[in-house]
Short mmCIF file of N, CA and C in Angstrom, two decimals:
data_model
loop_
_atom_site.label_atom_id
_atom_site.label_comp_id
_atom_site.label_asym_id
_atom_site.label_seq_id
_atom_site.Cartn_x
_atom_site.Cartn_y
_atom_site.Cartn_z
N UNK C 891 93.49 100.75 44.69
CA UNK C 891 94.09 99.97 45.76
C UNK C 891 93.84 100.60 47.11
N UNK C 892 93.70 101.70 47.48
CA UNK C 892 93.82 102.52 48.49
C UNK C 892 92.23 102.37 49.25
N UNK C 893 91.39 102.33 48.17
CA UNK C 893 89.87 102.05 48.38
C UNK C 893 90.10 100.44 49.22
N UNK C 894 90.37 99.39 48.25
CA UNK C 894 90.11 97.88 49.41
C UNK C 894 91.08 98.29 50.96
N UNK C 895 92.18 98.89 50.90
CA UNK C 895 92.62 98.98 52.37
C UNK C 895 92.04 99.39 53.10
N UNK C 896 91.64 100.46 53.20
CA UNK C 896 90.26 101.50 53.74
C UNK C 896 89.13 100.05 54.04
N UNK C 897 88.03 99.78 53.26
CA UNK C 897 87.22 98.83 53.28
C UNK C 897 87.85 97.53 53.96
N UNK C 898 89.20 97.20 53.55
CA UNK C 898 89.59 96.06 54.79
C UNK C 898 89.84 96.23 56.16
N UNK C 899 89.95 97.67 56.43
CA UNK C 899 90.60 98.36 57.84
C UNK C 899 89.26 98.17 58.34
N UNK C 900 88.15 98.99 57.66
CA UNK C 900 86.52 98.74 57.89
C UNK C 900 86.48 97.32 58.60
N UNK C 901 85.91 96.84 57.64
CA UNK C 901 85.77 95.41 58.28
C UNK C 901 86.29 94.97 59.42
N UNK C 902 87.69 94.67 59.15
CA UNK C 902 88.46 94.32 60.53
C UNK C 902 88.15 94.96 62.11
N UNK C 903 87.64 96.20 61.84
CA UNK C 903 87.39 96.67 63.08
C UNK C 903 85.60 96.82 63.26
N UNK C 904 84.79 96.13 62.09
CA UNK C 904 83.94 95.85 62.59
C UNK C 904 83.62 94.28 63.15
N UNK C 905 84.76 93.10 62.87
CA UNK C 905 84.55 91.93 63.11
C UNK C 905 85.37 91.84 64.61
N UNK C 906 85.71 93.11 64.87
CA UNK C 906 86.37 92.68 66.35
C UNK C 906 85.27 92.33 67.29
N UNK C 907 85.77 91.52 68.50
CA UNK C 907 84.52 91.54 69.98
C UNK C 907 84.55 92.63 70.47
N UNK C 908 83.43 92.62 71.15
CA UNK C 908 82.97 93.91 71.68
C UNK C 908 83.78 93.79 72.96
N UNK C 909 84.10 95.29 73.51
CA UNK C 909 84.98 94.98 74.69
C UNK C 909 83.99 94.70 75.86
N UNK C 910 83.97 93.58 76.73
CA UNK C 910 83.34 93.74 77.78
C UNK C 910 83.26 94.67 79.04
N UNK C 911 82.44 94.95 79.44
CA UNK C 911 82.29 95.68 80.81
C UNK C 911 81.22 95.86 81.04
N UNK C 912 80.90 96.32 82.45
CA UNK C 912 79.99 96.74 82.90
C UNK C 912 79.42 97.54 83.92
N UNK C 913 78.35 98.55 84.24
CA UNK C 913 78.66 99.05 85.15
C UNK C 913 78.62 98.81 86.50
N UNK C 914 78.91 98.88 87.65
CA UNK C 914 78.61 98.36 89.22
C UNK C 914 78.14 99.96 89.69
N UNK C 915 76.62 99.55 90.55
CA UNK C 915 76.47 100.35 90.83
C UNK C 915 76.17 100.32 92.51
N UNK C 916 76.50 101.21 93.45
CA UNK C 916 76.68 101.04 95.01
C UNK C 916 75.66 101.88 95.68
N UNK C 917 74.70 101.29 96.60
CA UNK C 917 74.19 102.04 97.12
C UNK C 917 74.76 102.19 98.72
N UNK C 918 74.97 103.05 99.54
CA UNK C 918 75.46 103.31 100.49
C UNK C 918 74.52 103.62 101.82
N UNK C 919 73.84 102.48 102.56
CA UNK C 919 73.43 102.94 103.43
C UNK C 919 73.71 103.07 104.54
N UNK C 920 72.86 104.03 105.37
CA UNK C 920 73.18 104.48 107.00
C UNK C 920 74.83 105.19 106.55
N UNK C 921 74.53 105.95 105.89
CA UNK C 921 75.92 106.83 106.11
C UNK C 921 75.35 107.90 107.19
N UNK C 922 76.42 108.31 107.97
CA UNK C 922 76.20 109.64 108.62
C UNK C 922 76.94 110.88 108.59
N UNK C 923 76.54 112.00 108.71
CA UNK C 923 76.84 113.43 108.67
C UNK C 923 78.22 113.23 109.53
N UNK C 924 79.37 113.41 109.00
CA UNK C 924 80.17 113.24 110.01
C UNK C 924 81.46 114.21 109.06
N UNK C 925 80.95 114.37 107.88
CA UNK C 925 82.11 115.75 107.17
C UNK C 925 82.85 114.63 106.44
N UNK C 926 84.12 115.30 106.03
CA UNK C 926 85.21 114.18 105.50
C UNK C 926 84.89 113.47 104.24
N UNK C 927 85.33 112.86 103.52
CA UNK C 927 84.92 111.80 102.86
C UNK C 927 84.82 110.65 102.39
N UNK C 928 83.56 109.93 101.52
CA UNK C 928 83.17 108.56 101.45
C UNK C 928 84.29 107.80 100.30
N UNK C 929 84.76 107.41 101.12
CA UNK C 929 86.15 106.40 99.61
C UNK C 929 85.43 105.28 99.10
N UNK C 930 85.42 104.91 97.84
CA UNK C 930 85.24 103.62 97.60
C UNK C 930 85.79 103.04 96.50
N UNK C 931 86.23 101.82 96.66
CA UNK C 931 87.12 101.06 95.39
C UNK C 931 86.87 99.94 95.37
N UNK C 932 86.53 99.55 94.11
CA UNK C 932 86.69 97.78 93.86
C UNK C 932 87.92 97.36 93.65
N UNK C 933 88.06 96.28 94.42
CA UNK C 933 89.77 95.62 94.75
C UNK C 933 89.63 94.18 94.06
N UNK C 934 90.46 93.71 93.28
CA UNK C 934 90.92 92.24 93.03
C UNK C 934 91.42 92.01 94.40
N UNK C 935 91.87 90.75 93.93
CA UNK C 935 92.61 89.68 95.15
C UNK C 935 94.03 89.96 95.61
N UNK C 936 94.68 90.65 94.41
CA UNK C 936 95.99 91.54 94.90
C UNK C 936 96.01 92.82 95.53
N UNK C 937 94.68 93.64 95.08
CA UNK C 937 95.33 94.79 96.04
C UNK C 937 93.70 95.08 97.08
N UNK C 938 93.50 93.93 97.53
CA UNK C 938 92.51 93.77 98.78
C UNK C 938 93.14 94.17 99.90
N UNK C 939 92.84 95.37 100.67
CA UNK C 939 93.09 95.80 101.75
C UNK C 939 94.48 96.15 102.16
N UNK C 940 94.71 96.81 100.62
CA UNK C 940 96.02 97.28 100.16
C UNK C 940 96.22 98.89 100.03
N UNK C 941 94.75 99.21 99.95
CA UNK C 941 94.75 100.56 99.65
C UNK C 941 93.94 100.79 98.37
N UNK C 942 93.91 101.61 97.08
CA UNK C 942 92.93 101.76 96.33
C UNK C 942 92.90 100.93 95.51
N UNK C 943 91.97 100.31 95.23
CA UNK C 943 91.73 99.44 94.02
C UNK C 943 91.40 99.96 92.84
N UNK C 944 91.49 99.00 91.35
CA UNK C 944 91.16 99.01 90.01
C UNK C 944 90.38 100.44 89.89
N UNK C 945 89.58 100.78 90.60
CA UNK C 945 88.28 101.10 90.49
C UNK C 945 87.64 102.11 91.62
N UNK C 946 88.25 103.66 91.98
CA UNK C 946 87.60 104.25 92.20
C UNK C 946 86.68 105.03 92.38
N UNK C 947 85.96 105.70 93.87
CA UNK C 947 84.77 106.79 93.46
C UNK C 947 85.30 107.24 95.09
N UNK C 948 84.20 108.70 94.96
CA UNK C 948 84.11 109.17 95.92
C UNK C 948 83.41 110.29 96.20
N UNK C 949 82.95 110.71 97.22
CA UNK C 949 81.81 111.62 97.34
C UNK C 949 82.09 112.23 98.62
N UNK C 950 81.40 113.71 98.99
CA UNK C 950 81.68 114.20 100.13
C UNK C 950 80.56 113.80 101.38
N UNK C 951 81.17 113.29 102.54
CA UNK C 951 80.38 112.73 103.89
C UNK C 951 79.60 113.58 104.51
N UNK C 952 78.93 114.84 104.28
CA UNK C 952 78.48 115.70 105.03
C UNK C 952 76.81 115.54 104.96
N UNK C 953 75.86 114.56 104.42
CA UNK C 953 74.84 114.34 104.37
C UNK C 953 74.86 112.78 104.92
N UNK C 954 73.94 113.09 105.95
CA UNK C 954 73.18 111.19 106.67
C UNK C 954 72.39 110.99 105.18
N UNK C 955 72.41 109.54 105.48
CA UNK C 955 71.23 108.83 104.15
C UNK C 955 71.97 107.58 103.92
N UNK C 956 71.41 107.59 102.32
CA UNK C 956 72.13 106.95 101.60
C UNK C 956 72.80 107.19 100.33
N UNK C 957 73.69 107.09 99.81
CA UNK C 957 74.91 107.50 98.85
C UNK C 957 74.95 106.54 97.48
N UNK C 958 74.40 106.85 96.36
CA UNK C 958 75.10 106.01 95.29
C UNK C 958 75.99 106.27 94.13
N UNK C 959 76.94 105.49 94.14
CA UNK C 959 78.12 105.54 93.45
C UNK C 959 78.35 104.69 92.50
N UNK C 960 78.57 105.17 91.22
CA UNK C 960 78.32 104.47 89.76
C UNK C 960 80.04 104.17 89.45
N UNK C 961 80.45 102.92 89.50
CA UNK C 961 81.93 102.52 88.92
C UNK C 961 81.67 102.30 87.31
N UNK C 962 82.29 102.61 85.69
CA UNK C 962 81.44 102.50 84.82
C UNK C 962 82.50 101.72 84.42
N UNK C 963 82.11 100.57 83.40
CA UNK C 963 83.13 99.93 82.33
C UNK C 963 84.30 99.01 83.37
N UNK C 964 83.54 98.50 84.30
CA UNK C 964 84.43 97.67 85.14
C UNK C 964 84.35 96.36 84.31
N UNK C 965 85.85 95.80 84.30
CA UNK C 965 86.41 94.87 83.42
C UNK C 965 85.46 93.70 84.08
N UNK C 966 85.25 92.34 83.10
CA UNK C 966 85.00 91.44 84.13
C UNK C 966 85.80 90.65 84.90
N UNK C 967 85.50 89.88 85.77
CA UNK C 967 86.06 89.48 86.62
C UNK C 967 85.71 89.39 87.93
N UNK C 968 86.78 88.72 89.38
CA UNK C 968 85.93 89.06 91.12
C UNK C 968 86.44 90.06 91.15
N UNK C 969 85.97 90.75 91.95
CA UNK C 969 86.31 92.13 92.98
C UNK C 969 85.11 92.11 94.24
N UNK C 970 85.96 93.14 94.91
CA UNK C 970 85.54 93.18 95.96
C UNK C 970 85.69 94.66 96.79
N UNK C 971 84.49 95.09 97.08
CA UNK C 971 84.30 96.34 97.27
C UNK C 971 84.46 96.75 98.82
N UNK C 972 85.60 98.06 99.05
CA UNK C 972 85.92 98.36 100.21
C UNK C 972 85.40 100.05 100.54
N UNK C 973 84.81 100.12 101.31
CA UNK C 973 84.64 101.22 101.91
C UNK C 973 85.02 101.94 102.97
N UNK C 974 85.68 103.67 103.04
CA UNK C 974 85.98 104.21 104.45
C UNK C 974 85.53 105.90 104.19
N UNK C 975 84.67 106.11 104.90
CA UNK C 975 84.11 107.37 105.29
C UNK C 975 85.38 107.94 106.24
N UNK C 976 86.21 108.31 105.30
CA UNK C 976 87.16 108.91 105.51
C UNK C 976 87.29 110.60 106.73
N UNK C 977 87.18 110.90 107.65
CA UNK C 977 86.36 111.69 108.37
C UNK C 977 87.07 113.52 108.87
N UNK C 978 88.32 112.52 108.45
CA UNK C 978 89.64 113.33 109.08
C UNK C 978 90.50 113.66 107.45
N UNK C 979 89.91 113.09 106.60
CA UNK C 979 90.96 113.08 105.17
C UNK C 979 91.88 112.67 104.97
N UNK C 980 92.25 111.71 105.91
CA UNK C 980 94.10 111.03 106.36
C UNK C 980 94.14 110.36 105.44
N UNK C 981 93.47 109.73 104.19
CA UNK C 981 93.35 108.72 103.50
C UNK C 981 94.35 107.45 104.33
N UNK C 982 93.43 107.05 105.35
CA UNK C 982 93.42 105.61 106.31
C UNK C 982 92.69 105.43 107.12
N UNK C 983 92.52 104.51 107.45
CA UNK C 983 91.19 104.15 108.48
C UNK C 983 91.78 104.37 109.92
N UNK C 984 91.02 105.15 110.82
CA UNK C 984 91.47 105.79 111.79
C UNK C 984 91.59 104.55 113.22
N UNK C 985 91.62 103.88 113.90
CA UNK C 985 90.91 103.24 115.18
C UNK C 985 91.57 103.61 115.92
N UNK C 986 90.62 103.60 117.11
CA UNK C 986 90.39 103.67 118.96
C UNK C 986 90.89 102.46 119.06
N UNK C 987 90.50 102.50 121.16
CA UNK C 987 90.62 101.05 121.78
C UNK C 987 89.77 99.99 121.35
N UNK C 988 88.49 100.43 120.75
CA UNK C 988 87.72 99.00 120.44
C UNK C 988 87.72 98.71 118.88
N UNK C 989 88.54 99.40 118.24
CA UNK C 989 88.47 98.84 116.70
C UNK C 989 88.68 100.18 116.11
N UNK C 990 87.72 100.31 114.80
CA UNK C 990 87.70 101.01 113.68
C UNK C 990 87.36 102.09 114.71
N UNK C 991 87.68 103.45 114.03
CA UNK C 991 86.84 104.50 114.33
C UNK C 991 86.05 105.81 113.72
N UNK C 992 85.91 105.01 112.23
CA UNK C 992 86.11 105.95 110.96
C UNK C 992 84.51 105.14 110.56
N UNK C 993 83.62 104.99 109.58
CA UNK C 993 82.94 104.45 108.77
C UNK C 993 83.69 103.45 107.98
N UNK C 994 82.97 102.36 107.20
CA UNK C 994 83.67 100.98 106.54
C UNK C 994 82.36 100.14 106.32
N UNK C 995 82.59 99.94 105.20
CA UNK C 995 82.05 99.01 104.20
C UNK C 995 82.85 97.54 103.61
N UNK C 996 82.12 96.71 103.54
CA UNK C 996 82.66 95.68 102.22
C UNK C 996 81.49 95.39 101.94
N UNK C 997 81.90 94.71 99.95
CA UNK C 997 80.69 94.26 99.74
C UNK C 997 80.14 92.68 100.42
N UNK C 998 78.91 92.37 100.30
CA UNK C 998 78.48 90.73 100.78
C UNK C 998 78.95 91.27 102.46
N UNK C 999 78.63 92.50 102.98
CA UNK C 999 78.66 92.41 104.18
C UNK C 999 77.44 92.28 105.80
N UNK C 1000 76.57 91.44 104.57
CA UNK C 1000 75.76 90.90 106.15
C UNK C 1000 76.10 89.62 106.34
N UNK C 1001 77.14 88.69 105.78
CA UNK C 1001 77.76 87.77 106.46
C UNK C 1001 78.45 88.39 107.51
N UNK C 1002 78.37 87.11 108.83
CA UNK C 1002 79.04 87.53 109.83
C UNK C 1002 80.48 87.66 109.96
N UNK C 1003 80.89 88.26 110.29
CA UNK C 1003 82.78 88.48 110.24
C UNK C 1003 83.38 87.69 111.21
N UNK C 1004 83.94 86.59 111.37
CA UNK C 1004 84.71 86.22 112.53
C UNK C 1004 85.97 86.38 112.61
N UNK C 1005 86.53 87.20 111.70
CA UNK C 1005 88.12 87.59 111.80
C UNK C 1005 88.22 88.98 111.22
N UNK C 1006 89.17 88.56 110.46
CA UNK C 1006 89.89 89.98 109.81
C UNK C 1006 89.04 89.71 108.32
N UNK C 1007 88.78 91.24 107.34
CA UNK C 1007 87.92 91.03 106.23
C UNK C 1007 88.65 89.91 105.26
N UNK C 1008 88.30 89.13 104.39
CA UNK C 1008 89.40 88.35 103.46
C UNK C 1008 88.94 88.88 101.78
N UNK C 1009 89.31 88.60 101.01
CA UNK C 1009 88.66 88.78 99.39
C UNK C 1009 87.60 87.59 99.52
N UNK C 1010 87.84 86.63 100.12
CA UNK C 1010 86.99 85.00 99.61
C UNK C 1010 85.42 86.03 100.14
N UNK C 1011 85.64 86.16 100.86
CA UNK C 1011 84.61 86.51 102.04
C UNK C 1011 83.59 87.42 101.22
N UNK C 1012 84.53 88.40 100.78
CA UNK C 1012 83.68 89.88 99.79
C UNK C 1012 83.43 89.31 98.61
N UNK C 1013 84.29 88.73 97.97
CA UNK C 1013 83.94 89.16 96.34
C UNK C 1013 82.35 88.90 95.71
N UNK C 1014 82.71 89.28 94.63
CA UNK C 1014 81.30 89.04 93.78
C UNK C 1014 82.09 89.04 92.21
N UNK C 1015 81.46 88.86 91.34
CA UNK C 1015 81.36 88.78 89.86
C UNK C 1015 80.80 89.84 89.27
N UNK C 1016 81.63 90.02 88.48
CA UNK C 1016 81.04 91.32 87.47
C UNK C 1016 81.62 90.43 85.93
N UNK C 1017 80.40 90.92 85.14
CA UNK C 1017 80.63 89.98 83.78
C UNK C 1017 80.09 91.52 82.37
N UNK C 1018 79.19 91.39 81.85
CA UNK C 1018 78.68 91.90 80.87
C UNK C 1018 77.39 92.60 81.32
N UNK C 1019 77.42 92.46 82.03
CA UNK C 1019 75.63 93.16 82.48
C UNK C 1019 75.59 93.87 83.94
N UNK C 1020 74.92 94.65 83.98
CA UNK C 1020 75.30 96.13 85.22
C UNK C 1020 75.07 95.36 86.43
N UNK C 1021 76.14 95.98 87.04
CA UNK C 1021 76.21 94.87 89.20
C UNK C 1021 75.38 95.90 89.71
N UNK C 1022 74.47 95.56 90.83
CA UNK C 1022 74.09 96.78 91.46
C UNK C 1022 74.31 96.26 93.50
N UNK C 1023 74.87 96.87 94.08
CA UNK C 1023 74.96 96.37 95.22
C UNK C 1023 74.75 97.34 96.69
N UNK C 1024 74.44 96.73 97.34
CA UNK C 1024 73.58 97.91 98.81
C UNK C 1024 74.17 97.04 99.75
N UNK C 1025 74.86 98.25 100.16
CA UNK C 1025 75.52 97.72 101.76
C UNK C 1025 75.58 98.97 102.90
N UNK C 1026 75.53 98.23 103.90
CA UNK C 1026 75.25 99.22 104.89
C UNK C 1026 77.00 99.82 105.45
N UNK C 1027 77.18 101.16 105.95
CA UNK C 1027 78.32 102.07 106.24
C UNK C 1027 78.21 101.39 107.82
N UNK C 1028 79.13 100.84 108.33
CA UNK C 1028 79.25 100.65 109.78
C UNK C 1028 79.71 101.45 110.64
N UNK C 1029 79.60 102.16 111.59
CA UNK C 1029 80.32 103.16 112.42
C UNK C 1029 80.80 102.45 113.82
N UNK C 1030 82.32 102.04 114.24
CA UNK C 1030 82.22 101.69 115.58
C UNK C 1030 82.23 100.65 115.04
N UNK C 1031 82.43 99.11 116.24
CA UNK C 1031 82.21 97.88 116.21
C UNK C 1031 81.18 97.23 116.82
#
């Protein structure tokens, strides 16, 4: 008897679905040497421009270039990717009189911005098969 339980436990956990995910991978360009460091998180629609999302990474800002950052086993679903070259370590985005004054990213960011960032605006899809996405680090407005 002990043998079919074993062999039914087998089975059962070989007829399960496979869990989905996948990886997103970020390339980071025009970062600059500025110290501090590069934050990045994929955000759902609830915690968009809330602070950290589902899905962190991060790396140190002390090399110009470009930066890539591997999120692994991201569930599917939208998200939407926020970036701040964090410079000072305050974990927050710093601004002056004319805006930002820190580095910042979103993803889908060579649409033009006419307001404040939204989720509609950023997101993208992540399903079963690896995201790969390149966006440029903005400094200043």
């Amino acid at each position: 008897m002990k043998t079919v339980l074993i062999s039914l436990a087998a089975l059962t956990a070989l007829a399960a679905p496979p869990a989905m995910a996948a990886d997103v991978t970020v390339t980071l360009t025009g970062v600059q040497a500025r110290g501090g460091t590069v934050l990045a998180s994929l955000n759902t629609a609830s915690t968009f421009l809330r602070g950290a999302g589902q899905y962190t990474a991060r790396v140190a800002g002390d090399a110009a270039g470009s930066v890539t950052l591997v999120f692994h086993d991201v569930a599917p679903g939208e998200y939407a990717l926020m970036v701040l070259h964090d410079e000072n370590d305050n974990h927050r985005m710093d601004f002056g009189a004319a805006g930002p004054s820190e580095g910042w990213a979103f993803s889908n960011s060579a649409r033009p911005m006419t307001g404040p960032p939204t989720f509609d605006d950023h997101k993208f899809a992540v399903g079963d098969q690896p995201v790969q996405l390149t966006e440029t680090v903005r400094y200043g407005i």
